[in-house]
mmCIF file of C-alpha atoms and ligand atoms in Angstrom:
data_model
loop_
_atom_site.group_PDB
_atom_site.id
_atom_site.type_symbol
_atom_site.label_atom_id
_atom_site.label_comp_id
_atom_site.label_asym_id
_atom_site.label_seq_id
_atom_site.Cartn_x
_atom_site.Cartn_y
_atom_site.Cartn_z
ATOM 1 C CA UNK X 29 86.958 135.164 69.681
ATOM 2 C CA UNK X 30 89.731 135.779 67.158
ATOM 3 C CA UNK X 31 88.565 135.148 63.575
ATOM 4 C CA UNK X 32 90.451 132.636 61.478
ATOM 5 C CA UNK X 33 91.951 133.960 58.282
ATOM 6 C CA UNK X 34 92.416 131.636 55.300
ATOM 7 C CA UNK X 35 94.343 133.320 52.490
ATOM 8 C CA UNK X 36 92.455 136.576 52.988
ATOM 9 C CA UNK X 37 89.077 134.978 53.750
ATOM 10 C CA UNK X 38 87.849 135.835 57.230
ATOM 11 C CA UNK X 39 86.094 133.067 59.120
ATOM 12 C CA UNK X 40 84.384 135.142 61.779
ATOM 13 C CA UNK X 41 83.376 133.724 64.198
ATOM 14 C CA UNK X 42 85.660 130.693 63.859
ATOM 15 C CA UNK X 43 82.834 128.096 63.805
ATOM 16 C CA UNK X 44 82.276 126.106 60.641
ATOM 17 C CA UNK X 45 79.312 124.030 59.463
ATOM 18 C CA UNK X 46 80.655 120.646 58.268
ATOM 19 C CA UNK X 47 79.947 119.333 54.773
ATOM 20 C CA UNK X 48 77.332 116.572 55.101
ATOM 21 C CA UNK X 49 75.967 114.645 52.126
ATOM 22 C CA UNK X 50 72.195 114.862 51.894
ATOM 23 C CA UNK X 51 72.072 117.502 54.616
ATOM 24 C CA UNK X 52 74.017 120.707 54.043
ATOM 25 C CA UNK X 53 72.016 121.763 50.995
ATOM 26 C CA UNK X 54 70.873 125.329 50.529
ATOM 27 C CA UNK X 55 67.634 124.980 52.572
ATOM 28 C CA UNK X 56 69.464 123.579 55.595
ATOM 29 C CA UNK X 57 72.168 126.248 55.361
ATOM 30 C CA UNK X 58 69.452 128.906 55.302
ATOM 31 C CA UNK X 59 67.995 127.307 58.433
ATOM 32 C CA UNK X 60 71.380 127.554 60.161
ATOM 33 C CA UNK X 61 71.646 131.161 58.947
ATOM 34 C CA UNK X 62 68.189 131.945 60.338
ATOM 35 C CA UNK X 63 69.472 131.056 63.804
ATOM 36 C CA UNK X 64 72.491 133.341 63.526
ATOM 37 C CA UNK X 65 74.700 131.390 61.114
ATOM 38 C CA UNK X 66 78.356 130.524 61.503
ATOM 39 C CA UNK X 67 81.720 131.774 60.230
ATOM 40 C CA UNK X 68 81.847 129.450 57.214
ATOM 41 C CA UNK X 69 79.232 127.220 55.577
ATOM 42 C CA UNK X 70 79.990 124.122 53.528
ATOM 43 C CA UNK X 71 78.009 122.543 50.716
ATOM 44 C CA UNK X 72 77.627 118.800 50.838
ATOM 45 C CA UNK X 73 80.245 116.820 48.920
ATOM 46 C CA UNK X 74 79.798 117.519 45.194
ATOM 47 C CA UNK X 75 80.500 114.799 42.652
ATOM 48 C CA UNK X 76 83.291 115.865 40.279
ATOM 49 C CA UNK X 77 82.035 113.586 37.496
ATOM 50 C CA UNK X 78 78.527 115.030 37.659
ATOM 51 C CA UNK X 79 79.932 118.552 37.692
ATOM 52 C CA UNK X 80 81.784 117.835 34.433
ATOM 53 C CA UNK X 81 78.692 116.333 32.808
ATOM 54 C CA UNK X 82 76.075 118.933 33.800
ATOM 55 C CA UNK X 83 75.918 122.664 34.233
ATOM 56 C CA UNK X 84 76.295 123.260 38.002
ATOM 57 C CA UNK X 85 74.024 126.310 37.735
ATOM 58 C CA UNK X 86 71.144 123.916 37.085
ATOM 59 C CA UNK X 87 72.212 121.406 39.732
ATOM 60 C CA UNK X 88 70.143 121.495 42.975
ATOM 61 C CA UNK X 89 73.223 120.364 44.926
ATOM 62 C CA UNK X 90 75.017 123.548 43.890
ATOM 63 C CA UNK X 91 72.217 125.983 44.714
ATOM 64 C CA UNK X 92 73.333 128.900 46.816
ATOM 65 C CA UNK X 93 71.141 130.861 49.203
ATOM 66 C CA UNK X 94 71.154 134.441 50.395
ATOM 67 C CA UNK X 95 72.486 134.256 53.931
ATOM 68 C CA UNK X 96 74.749 131.175 53.722
ATOM 69 C CA UNK X 97 78.016 133.117 53.390
ATOM 70 C CA UNK X 98 80.916 132.760 53.319
ATOM 71 C CA UNK X 99 80.396 129.447 51.545
ATOM 72 C CA UNK X 100 82.826 126.641 50.712
ATOM 73 C CA UNK X 101 82.181 124.119 47.923
ATOM 74 C CA UNK X 102 83.502 120.649 48.612
ATOM 75 C CA UNK X 103 84.378 118.348 45.725
ATOM 76 C CA UNK X 104 84.966 114.578 45.742
ATOM 77 C CA UNK X 105 86.578 112.422 43.070
ATOM 78 C CA UNK X 106 89.873 110.869 42.053
ATOM 79 C CA UNK X 107 90.467 111.956 38.462
ATOM 80 C CA UNK X 108 92.732 115.048 38.458
ATOM 81 C CA UNK X 109 91.428 116.324 35.128
ATOM 82 C CA UNK X 110 87.748 115.934 36.030
ATOM 83 C CA UNK X 111 88.318 117.515 39.436
ATOM 84 C CA UNK X 112 90.151 120.447 37.904
ATOM 85 C CA UNK X 113 87.250 120.992 35.472
ATOM 86 C CA UNK X 114 84.725 120.651 38.267
ATOM 87 C CA UNK X 115 86.449 123.407 40.238
ATOM 88 C CA UNK X 116 86.624 125.598 37.133
ATOM 89 C CA UNK X 117 82.875 125.266 36.628
ATOM 90 C CA UNK X 118 82.111 125.965 40.275
ATOM 91 C CA UNK X 119 84.447 128.933 40.274
ATOM 92 C CA UNK X 120 82.732 130.341 37.182
ATOM 93 C CA UNK X 121 79.467 130.467 39.161
ATOM 94 C CA UNK X 122 81.085 133.190 41.280
ATOM 95 C CA UNK X 123 79.200 132.047 44.394
ATOM 96 C CA UNK X 124 81.844 130.276 46.446
ATOM 97 C CA UNK X 125 84.417 131.804 48.768
ATOM 98 C CA UNK X 126 86.539 128.702 49.314
ATOM 99 C CA UNK X 127 87.032 125.375 47.562
ATOM 100 C CA UNK X 128 87.681 122.184 49.460
ATOM 101 C CA UNK X 129 88.733 118.685 48.508
ATOM 102 C CA UNK X 130 87.294 115.607 50.251
ATOM 103 C CA UNK X 131 89.912 113.240 51.687
ATOM 104 C CA UNK X 132 87.760 111.979 54.508
ATOM 105 C CA UNK X 133 84.566 110.274 53.444
ATOM 106 C CA UNK X 134 84.675 106.587 54.468
ATOM 107 C CA UNK X 135 81.217 105.642 53.183
ATOM 108 C CA UNK X 136 80.779 102.511 51.054
ATOM 109 C CA UNK X 137 80.020 103.910 47.613
ATOM 110 C CA UNK X 138 82.584 106.710 47.888
ATOM 111 C CA UNK X 139 85.270 104.231 48.993
ATOM 112 C CA UNK X 140 84.348 101.811 46.203
ATOM 113 C CA UNK X 141 84.935 104.560 43.642
ATOM 114 C CA UNK X 142 88.342 105.120 45.246
ATOM 115 C CA UNK X 143 87.342 108.620 46.415
ATOM 116 C CA UNK X 144 87.346 110.322 49.813
ATOM 117 C CA UNK X 145 89.259 108.517 52.542
ATOM 118 C CA UNK X 146 90.405 105.845 50.064
ATOM 119 C CA UNK X 147 92.775 108.454 48.652
ATOM 120 C CA UNK X 148 94.645 108.630 51.962
ATOM 121 C CA UNK X 149 96.648 105.612 50.726
ATOM 122 C CA UNK X 150 97.529 107.349 47.460
ATOM 123 C CA UNK X 151 99.558 110.406 48.245
ATOM 124 C CA UNK X 152 101.021 110.708 44.732
ATOM 125 C CA UNK X 153 97.584 110.822 43.166
ATOM 126 C CA UNK X 154 96.487 113.360 45.787
ATOM 127 C CA UNK X 155 99.463 115.541 44.938
ATOM 128 C CA UNK X 156 98.462 115.439 41.279
ATOM 129 C CA UNK X 157 94.821 116.272 42.090
ATOM 130 C CA UNK X 158 95.668 119.145 44.417
ATOM 131 C CA UNK X 159 98.290 120.617 42.091
ATOM 132 C CA UNK X 160 95.936 120.473 39.098
ATOM 133 C CA UNK X 161 93.136 122.035 41.157
ATOM 134 C CA UNK X 162 95.310 124.773 42.602
ATOM 135 C CA UNK X 163 96.480 125.758 39.123
ATOM 136 C CA UNK X 164 92.944 126.918 38.241
ATOM 137 C CA UNK X 165 91.665 128.146 41.599
ATOM 138 C CA UNK X 166 91.915 131.832 42.417
ATOM 139 C CA UNK X 167 90.113 131.564 45.754
ATOM 140 C CA UNK X 168 91.318 129.918 48.996
ATOM 141 C CA UNK X 169 91.698 126.168 48.701
ATOM 142 C CA UNK X 170 91.411 123.673 51.552
ATOM 143 C CA UNK X 171 91.485 119.971 52.246
ATOM 144 C CA UNK X 172 89.357 118.042 54.741
ATOM 145 C CA UNK X 173 90.919 114.782 55.837
ATOM 146 C CA UNK X 174 90.742 111.922 58.296
ATOM 147 C CA UNK X 175 93.845 110.473 59.934
ATOM 148 C CA UNK X 176 95.993 108.802 57.252
ATOM 149 C CA UNK X 177 97.863 105.906 58.907
ATOM 150 C CA UNK X 178 98.500 105.807 62.615
ATOM 151 C CA UNK X 179 101.078 102.998 62.425
ATOM 152 C CA UNK X 180 103.483 105.303 60.556
ATOM 153 C CA UNK X 181 104.960 108.022 62.837
ATOM 154 C CA UNK X 182 106.140 110.175 59.914
ATOM 155 C CA UNK X 183 102.853 110.148 58.054
ATOM 156 C CA UNK X 184 101.582 113.585 59.092
ATOM 157 C CA UNK X 185 104.930 115.220 58.263
ATOM 158 C CA UNK X 186 104.837 113.787 54.757
ATOM 159 C CA UNK X 187 101.218 114.825 54.221
ATOM 160 C CA UNK X 188 101.828 118.323 55.528
ATOM 161 C CA UNK X 189 104.851 118.748 53.296
ATOM 162 C CA UNK X 190 102.849 117.601 50.288
ATOM 163 C CA UNK X 191 99.950 119.953 51.132
ATOM 164 C CA UNK X 192 102.407 122.805 51.535
ATOM 165 C CA UNK X 193 103.974 122.124 48.122
ATOM 166 C CA UNK X 194 100.546 121.863 46.519
ATOM 167 C CA UNK X 195 99.834 125.370 47.930
ATOM 168 C CA UNK X 196 96.812 124.361 49.938
ATOM 169 C CA UNK X 197 95.625 127.202 52.206
ATOM 170 C CA UNK X 198 93.859 125.375 55.044
ATOM 171 C CA UNK X 199 93.309 121.980 56.547
ATOM 172 C CA UNK X 200 90.329 120.454 58.348
ATOM 173 C CA UNK X 201 91.352 117.496 60.514
ATOM 174 C CA UNK X 202 88.809 114.864 61.561
ATOM 175 C CA UNK X 203 91.040 112.644 63.714
ATOM 176 C CA UNK X 204 89.607 109.209 63.050
ATOM 177 C CA UNK X 205 90.914 106.483 60.774
ATOM 178 C CA UNK X 206 88.677 105.734 57.780
ATOM 179 C CA UNK X 207 87.838 102.293 59.188
ATOM 180 C CA UNK X 208 86.762 103.831 62.524
ATOM 181 C CA UNK X 209 83.680 105.346 60.862
ATOM 182 C CA UNK X 210 82.071 106.865 63.996
ATOM 183 C CA UNK X 211 82.693 103.865 66.227
ATOM 184 C CA UNK X 212 85.616 105.274 68.201
ATOM 185 C CA UNK X 213 85.928 108.727 69.755
ATOM 186 C CA UNK X 214 87.778 111.349 67.738
ATOM 187 C CA UNK X 215 91.381 111.642 68.976
ATOM 188 C CA UNK X 216 91.731 115.349 69.562
ATOM 189 C CA UNK X 217 95.417 114.922 70.463
ATOM 190 C CA UNK X 218 96.015 114.227 66.784
ATOM 191 C CA UNK X 219 94.658 117.675 65.899
ATOM 192 C CA UNK X 220 97.157 119.134 68.389
ATOM 193 C CA UNK X 221 99.923 117.121 66.756
ATOM 194 C CA UNK X 222 99.034 118.552 63.319
ATOM 195 C CA UNK X 223 98.793 122.109 64.707
ATOM 196 C CA UNK X 224 102.312 121.787 66.151
ATOM 197 C CA UNK X 225 103.707 120.611 62.834
ATOM 198 C CA UNK X 226 102.275 123.139 60.387
ATOM 199 C CA UNK X 227 101.830 126.826 59.810
ATOM 200 C CA UNK X 228 98.635 126.143 57.820
ATOM 201 C CA UNK X 229 95.403 127.249 59.506
ATOM 202 C CA UNK X 230 93.930 124.097 61.049
ATOM 203 C CA UNK X 231 90.220 123.589 61.656
ATOM 204 C CA UNK X 232 89.500 120.890 64.252
ATOM 205 C CA UNK X 233 86.578 118.532 63.782
ATOM 206 C CA UNK X 234 85.040 115.573 65.587
ATOM 207 C CA UNK X 235 82.705 114.970 68.519
ATOM 208 C CA UNK X 236 81.702 118.515 69.370
ATOM 209 C CA UNK X 237 78.336 118.067 71.083
ATOM 210 C CA UNK X 238 78.098 121.242 73.148
ATOM 211 C CA UNK X 239 79.404 124.821 73.220
ATOM 212 C CA UNK X 240 81.798 123.700 75.972
ATOM 213 C CA UNK X 241 83.210 121.005 73.664
ATOM 214 C CA UNK X 242 83.893 123.599 70.977
ATOM 215 C CA UNK X 243 86.013 125.794 73.248
ATOM 216 C CA UNK X 244 87.638 122.782 74.889
ATOM 217 C CA UNK X 245 88.793 121.520 71.494
ATOM 218 C CA UNK X 246 90.366 124.897 70.711
ATOM 219 C CA UNK X 247 92.099 125.060 74.093
ATOM 220 C CA UNK X 248 93.378 121.501 74.041
ATOM 221 C CA UNK X 249 94.533 121.347 70.444
ATOM 222 C CA UNK X 250 95.438 124.928 69.538
ATOM 223 C CA UNK X 251 93.265 124.711 66.404
ATOM 224 C CA UNK X 252 92.092 128.117 65.230
ATOM 225 C CA UNK X 253 88.535 127.177 64.314
ATOM 226 C CA UNK X 254 86.168 124.285 64.907
ATOM 227 C CA UNK X 255 83.861 122.454 62.526
ATOM 228 C CA UNK X 256 80.583 120.970 63.749
ATOM 229 C CA UNK X 257 78.732 118.178 61.952
ATOM 230 C CA UNK X 258 76.175 115.923 63.647
ATOM 231 C CA UNK X 259 75.417 118.318 66.494
ATOM 232 C CA UNK X 260 74.403 120.950 63.916
ATOM 233 C CA UNK X 261 71.998 118.443 62.335
ATOM 234 C CA UNK X 262 70.438 117.892 65.746
ATOM 235 C CA UNK X 263 70.458 121.618 66.571
ATOM 236 C CA UNK X 264 70.932 123.967 63.637
ATOM 237 C CA UNK X 265 71.273 126.829 66.190
ATOM 238 C CA UNK X 266 74.319 125.351 67.960
ATOM 239 C CA UNK X 267 76.619 128.020 66.494
ATOM 240 C CA UNK X 268 74.626 130.773 68.187
ATOM 241 C CA UNK X 269 75.047 128.876 71.460
ATOM 242 C CA UNK X 270 78.793 128.380 70.959
ATOM 243 C CA UNK X 271 79.074 132.086 70.341
ATOM 244 C CA UNK X 272 77.099 133.029 73.445
ATOM 245 C CA UNK X 273 79.199 130.671 75.550
ATOM 246 C CA UNK X 274 82.468 131.983 74.081
ATOM 247 C CA UNK X 275 81.395 135.536 74.968
ATOM 248 C CA UNK X 276 80.758 134.408 78.539
ATOM 249 C CA UNK X 277 77.020 135.008 78.187
ATOM 250 C CA UNK X 278 73.913 132.975 78.936
ATOM 251 C CA UNK X 279 72.750 130.571 76.240
ATOM 252 C CA UNK X 280 69.601 131.849 74.520
ATOM 253 C CA UNK X 281 66.560 129.597 74.971
ATOM 254 C CA UNK X 282 66.234 126.849 72.354
ATOM 255 C CA UNK X 283 63.418 127.316 69.831
ATOM 256 C CA UNK X 284 60.307 125.151 70.017
ATOM 257 C CA UNK X 285 60.565 121.912 67.988
ATOM 258 C CA UNK X 286 57.457 122.796 65.989
ATOM 259 C CA UNK X 287 58.930 126.178 65.046
ATOM 260 C CA UNK X 288 62.075 124.473 63.708
ATOM 261 C CA UNK X 289 60.069 121.923 61.722
ATOM 262 C CA UNK X 290 57.823 124.550 60.112
ATOM 263 C CA UNK X 291 60.747 126.759 59.266
ATOM 264 C CA UNK X 292 62.701 123.934 57.639
ATOM 265 C CA UNK X 293 59.655 122.819 55.652
ATOM 266 C CA UNK X 294 59.136 126.388 54.367
ATOM 267 C CA UNK X 295 62.803 126.672 53.390
ATOM 268 C CA UNK X 296 62.764 123.286 51.688
ATOM 269 C CA UNK X 297 59.800 124.348 49.562
ATOM 270 C CA UNK X 298 61.359 127.709 48.854
ATOM 271 C CA UNK X 299 64.754 126.429 47.789
ATOM 272 C CA UNK X 300 64.761 122.815 46.647
ATOM 273 C CA UNK X 301 62.886 121.059 43.822
ATOM 274 C CA UNK X 302 59.884 119.001 44.908
ATOM 275 C CA UNK X 303 61.581 115.730 43.911
ATOM 276 C CA UNK X 304 63.984 116.149 46.842
ATOM 277 C CA UNK X 305 61.480 117.142 49.534
ATOM 278 C CA UNK X 306 60.590 113.652 50.724
ATOM 279 C CA UNK X 307 64.158 112.401 51.118
ATOM 280 C CA UNK X 308 65.526 115.584 52.640
ATOM 281 C CA UNK X 309 62.711 115.672 55.198
ATOM 282 C CA UNK X 310 63.392 112.070 56.233
ATOM 283 C CA UNK X 311 67.100 112.800 56.665
ATOM 284 C CA UNK X 312 66.281 115.921 58.672
ATOM 285 C CA UNK X 313 63.848 114.135 61.006
ATOM 286 C CA UNK X 314 66.324 111.292 61.574
ATOM 287 C CA UNK X 315 68.689 113.746 63.294
ATOM 288 C CA UNK X 316 66.153 116.124 64.838
ATOM 289 C CA UNK X 317 64.399 113.241 66.618
ATOM 290 C CA UNK X 318 67.709 112.187 68.188
ATOM 291 C CA UNK X 319 67.358 115.090 70.603
ATOM 292 C CA UNK X 320 64.583 113.247 72.441
ATOM 293 C CA UNK X 321 64.637 110.109 74.602
ATOM 294 C CA UNK X 322 61.762 108.685 72.509
ATOM 295 C CA UNK X 323 63.387 109.867 69.284
ATOM 296 C CA UNK X 324 63.551 106.433 67.663
ATOM 297 C CA UNK X 325 59.846 105.921 68.276
ATOM 298 C CA UNK X 326 59.028 109.405 66.906
ATOM 299 C CA UNK X 327 61.150 108.888 63.827
ATOM 300 C CA UNK X 328 59.563 105.480 63.216
ATOM 301 C CA UNK X 329 56.130 107.115 63.147
ATOM 302 C CA UNK X 330 57.213 110.033 60.984
ATOM 303 C CA UNK X 331 58.967 107.891 58.384
ATOM 304 C CA UNK X 332 55.835 105.760 57.893
ATOM 305 C CA UNK X 333 53.945 108.762 56.478
ATOM 306 C CA UNK X 334 53.509 108.713 52.736
ATOM 307 C CA UNK X 335 53.947 112.356 51.753
ATOM 308 C CA UNK X 336 56.145 115.217 52.943
ATOM 309 C CA UNK X 337 53.076 117.126 54.153
ATOM 310 C CA UNK X 338 51.932 114.156 56.217
ATOM 311 C CA UNK X 339 55.424 113.790 57.684
ATOM 312 C CA UNK X 340 55.465 117.435 58.736
ATOM 313 C CA UNK X 341 51.967 117.198 60.180
ATOM 314 C CA UNK X 342 52.765 114.042 62.147
ATOM 315 C CA UNK X 343 56.059 115.459 63.427
ATOM 316 C CA UNK X 344 54.306 118.615 64.640
ATOM 317 C CA UNK X 345 51.759 116.545 66.569
ATOM 318 C CA UNK X 346 54.385 114.233 68.107
ATOM 319 C CA UNK X 347 56.813 116.978 69.102
ATOM 320 C CA UNK X 348 54.244 119.618 70.109
ATOM 321 C CA UNK X 349 54.847 119.176 73.816
ATOM 322 C CA UNK X 350 58.566 118.320 73.635
ATOM 323 C CA UNK X 351 61.380 120.683 74.627
ATOM 324 C CA UNK X 352 64.954 120.384 73.421
ATOM 325 C CA UNK X 353 67.002 118.993 76.328
ATOM 326 C CA UNK X 354 70.191 120.559 77.661
ATOM 327 C CA UNK X 355 73.647 120.025 76.200
ATOM 328 C CA UNK X 356 75.668 117.885 75.702
ATOM 329 C CA UNK X 357 73.797 116.138 72.934
ATOM 330 C CA UNK X 358 73.909 112.381 72.779
ATOM 331 C CA UNK X 359 73.029 110.993 69.376
ATOM 332 C CA UNK X 360 70.969 107.804 69.786
ATOM 333 C CA UNK X 361 72.172 106.332 66.510
ATOM 334 C CA UNK X 362 75.383 106.800 64.628
ATOM 335 C CA UNK X 363 75.598 107.544 60.941
HETATM 336 C C1 FMN I 416 75.206 112.441 57.495
HETATM 337 C C2 FMN I 416 76.658 112.819 57.298
HETATM 338 C C3 FMN I 416 77.124 113.127 56.028
HETATM 339 C C4 FMN I 416 78.475 113.480 55.846
HETATM 340 N N1 FMN I 416 78.910 113.859 54.605
HETATM 341 C C5 FMN I 416 80.170 114.346 54.448
HETATM 342 C C6 FMN I 416 80.584 114.936 53.215
HETATM 343 O O1 FMN I 416 79.810 115.059 52.265
HETATM 344 N N2 FMN I 416 81.881 115.385 53.133
HETATM 345 C C7 FMN I 416 82.749 115.295 54.191
HETATM 346 O O2 FMN I 416 83.903 115.721 54.068
HETATM 347 N N3 FMN I 416 82.362 114.777 55.366
HETATM 348 C C8 FMN I 416 81.097 114.324 55.526
HETATM 349 N N4 FMN I 416 80.686 113.880 56.747
HETATM 350 C C9 FMN I 416 81.601 113.980 57.898
HETATM 351 C C10 FMN I 416 81.411 115.326 58.634
HETATM 352 O O3 FMN I 416 81.730 116.412 57.790
HETATM 353 C C11 FMN I 416 82.301 115.394 59.894
HETATM 354 O O4 FMN I 416 83.649 115.269 59.522
HETATM 355 C C12 FMN I 416 81.962 114.286 60.878
HETATM 356 O O5 FMN I 416 80.563 114.158 61.048
HETATM 357 C C13 FMN I 416 82.638 114.530 62.241
HETATM 358 O O6 FMN I 416 82.155 115.702 62.836
HETATM 359 P P1 FMN I 416 81.058 115.648 64.045
HETATM 360 O O7 FMN I 416 81.620 114.773 65.103
HETATM 361 O O8 FMN I 416 80.900 117.081 64.456
HETATM 362 O O9 FMN I 416 79.808 115.041 63.454
HETATM 363 C C14 FMN I 416 79.365 113.489 56.946
HETATM 364 C C15 FMN I 416 78.879 113.166 58.221
HETATM 365 C C16 FMN I 416 77.548 112.850 58.410
HETATM 366 C C17 FMN I 416 77.051 112.528 59.798
#
C-alpha cells in the first residue's frame, strides 16, 4: 500500500488512529502499538486554554509513549492567540510529528464553548486561527473537519481555498453534518467530492468497521489514507488486520479478551496517573464489551464494581470464555 506523505511526513501504512477524547491517551496508543500500530497516531483533543495555563509536560493528556509514532497532537479552541500559544508549547515539547486543529467535534460542551464543529459556521475566525497557528508551526499542520453546510453547493470550494491560503498541509474529512452526530451513515461520496477538488492529501474517516471497509473507502473515494475511530476502540488491533487484508493475506487470529484486558490494565498503570484509572477503564470497557452480543449486560456488571482492580477482575471472569466475533463490527450503542 502506497504511504501517504504529508509535507515530508510519511504515513506508512496509510491507516490512522482517530483522535478520541477520553480514549486515545498514551496507554491506549501503546496498546494499539503493541498489536502492530498504525501509520499515524493521534492524541485526544487537547484544550487550548488548559495548554496556555499549564505546562503541557506535566499534563497527563499530553504524555507521549515509546511506540506511538508518528504522533499528531490535536488542539481545540476558538481563540487564535490562545491556540497559537498552545501549539507553540506543544511544539517545544519536541514530541509531535504533526499538529491538527479540531473542526469536527459536535459534542455539547465543545459546541457550547463555540469550538469544534461550531466553527464550521465561522470561516473568517477559522482563517484567523489557522493563519496564526501556521505562523508558529514548523511541522506539518492538518485540519480534521465534518461537512460544513450541505445546502450550499460552493461550500467545499470556499473551505478548500481558505485552507490552501492558510497553508494547511492535510485534511481529514468525516462526512457527517455536526447535527448528525452518529445517527446517519457517513456519506463517503462527500470524501470523493473533496478529493476531486483539492491537491491536499485527504484522509477519509467515518464508518470503517472492517478491513474491507478501509480498502473500499480508499477505492470509492480516492482518499490516500483512512482514519479509524470507534472500530479501533472495539479492536485496538484492527490496523494489523487492515494491513494483512491489504497485502492479500489471511487475517491473524484475534487475541483473547482476557489478554487484551490485562495488557491495557498494565499499560494504564504504567503510563497514566492513578486518578485517571477508574474513568479510563470504564470508557475502555464500554467499547470493548460492544464486541459481544451480551455486551450491554457485561458492561453493566463491570461498571458496578467499585475499584479499577475489581472492574478488571470482574471483566476477566465475564469474558474468560468469550471470543471476538468476525468482522464487520456492529457497535451496540452509539457515542
Ligand atoms: C468516544 C469518541 C471521542 C471522540 N473524540 C474526538 C476528538 O477528541 N477529536 C476529534 O476530532 N474527533 C473525535 N471523535 C470523532 C472521531 O475522531 C471520528 O471522527 C468519528 O468517530 C468517526 O470515525 P469512526 O466512524 O471510525 O468512529 C470522537 C469519537 C468518539 C467515538
